[in-house]
Amino acid sequence: METLLRVEHLKKYFKTPRGMLHAVDDVSFTIGQGKTLGVVGESGCGKSTLGRVIIKLLDATDGRVYFEGKDITDAKGDMRLRRDMQIIFQDPFSSFNPRMSISETIAEPLKIHHLCRSRDALNRRVTQLMDTVGLARRFANSYPHELDGGRRQRIGIARALALEPKFIVCDEPVSALDVSIQAQILNLMQDLQAEKGFTYLFITHDLSVVKHISDEIMVMYLGVMVEKSRSDDLFDQPLHPYTKALLSAIPEPRINKTRRREVLQGEITSPVNPQPGCRFAARCKYAKEICTRQNPELQEVCPGHMAACHFVREINGLQE
């Protein structure tokens, strides 16, 4: 499998009155061509910041990003890169110009990159994109405030697809939608991936959604990666205590089946000027002295299954 995106020791810090906020702290991973990497974690763990740094909406504090083998970390104003890497925002309404109609919104990137030589060609391409995402043509001259959330998200997807990118950051694209609309959007994205070969970084806090769409899943906690594996492996055998707690919180639809709930205790560690040690130690029932003074290394515990925990083998009863 060819690697499309490689991220090495990526960091993004923000200056605050109390010190440096470590939004993304030493994160490394790869995504293969045509695959989906799901990124999960509670609000504030750095998921969205990670996606924005990768596609250059934010500059990295440290680390490198490689796209198709090329270092793009310091790329500035690269129009070709803008075509190849796009984003679908969590709230489509806030990312639209309210004075632009739906057709104008979808046409905007085509105009900027001069991809249509005539007005007729531009209109045909806009109509094609609306058909692709299942948006009725009668909405072409409507405005974002006139449509519901599902249709707005389809506009966001159409706009992201307009330049035929290779890589798309999907920043919680279905979190604000009804369940039935979520299913439609997710199926649409999977169909487009199968047809066009898109590669997704799918950011969400909905574990049911991420299992449905992802090939691999990465779990983040306060800016760091704590676990990464194939989707099925993560749900079948979670290794990190934080991942276990996340999965135990998923509602169980079967009444006659009970699941043991892992209730987290303690206060969340501040991401501002964090001290050495495991970020999850204050809430972990397995934490020992070493967890509060030494950062755990991300290690491959099982083939293709990585976790950052000093006692991951002991907790899960695994041999060295």
Coordinates of C-alpha atoms in Angstrom, one line a residue, residues 92-102 104-105 142-146:
P92 CA -20.7 24.1 7.3
F93 CA -22.9 27.2 7.8
S94 CA -20.1 29.1 9.5
S95 CA -17.7 28.3 6.6
F96 CA -20.0 29.7 3.9
N97 CA -20.4 33.3 2.8
P98 CA -24.0 34.1 3.5
R99 CA -24.2 36.4 0.6
M100 CA -23.2 33.8 -1.9
S101 CA -25.8 31.3 -3.4
I102 CA -25.2 27.6 -3.3
E104 CA -21.6 30.5 -6.3
T105 CA -20.2 28.7 -3.2
S142 CA -30.8 29.3 -2.8
Y143 CA -28.7 30.6 0.1
P144 CA -27.2 28.7 3.0
H145 CA -29.7 30.0 5.6
E146 CA -32.6 28.6 3.5

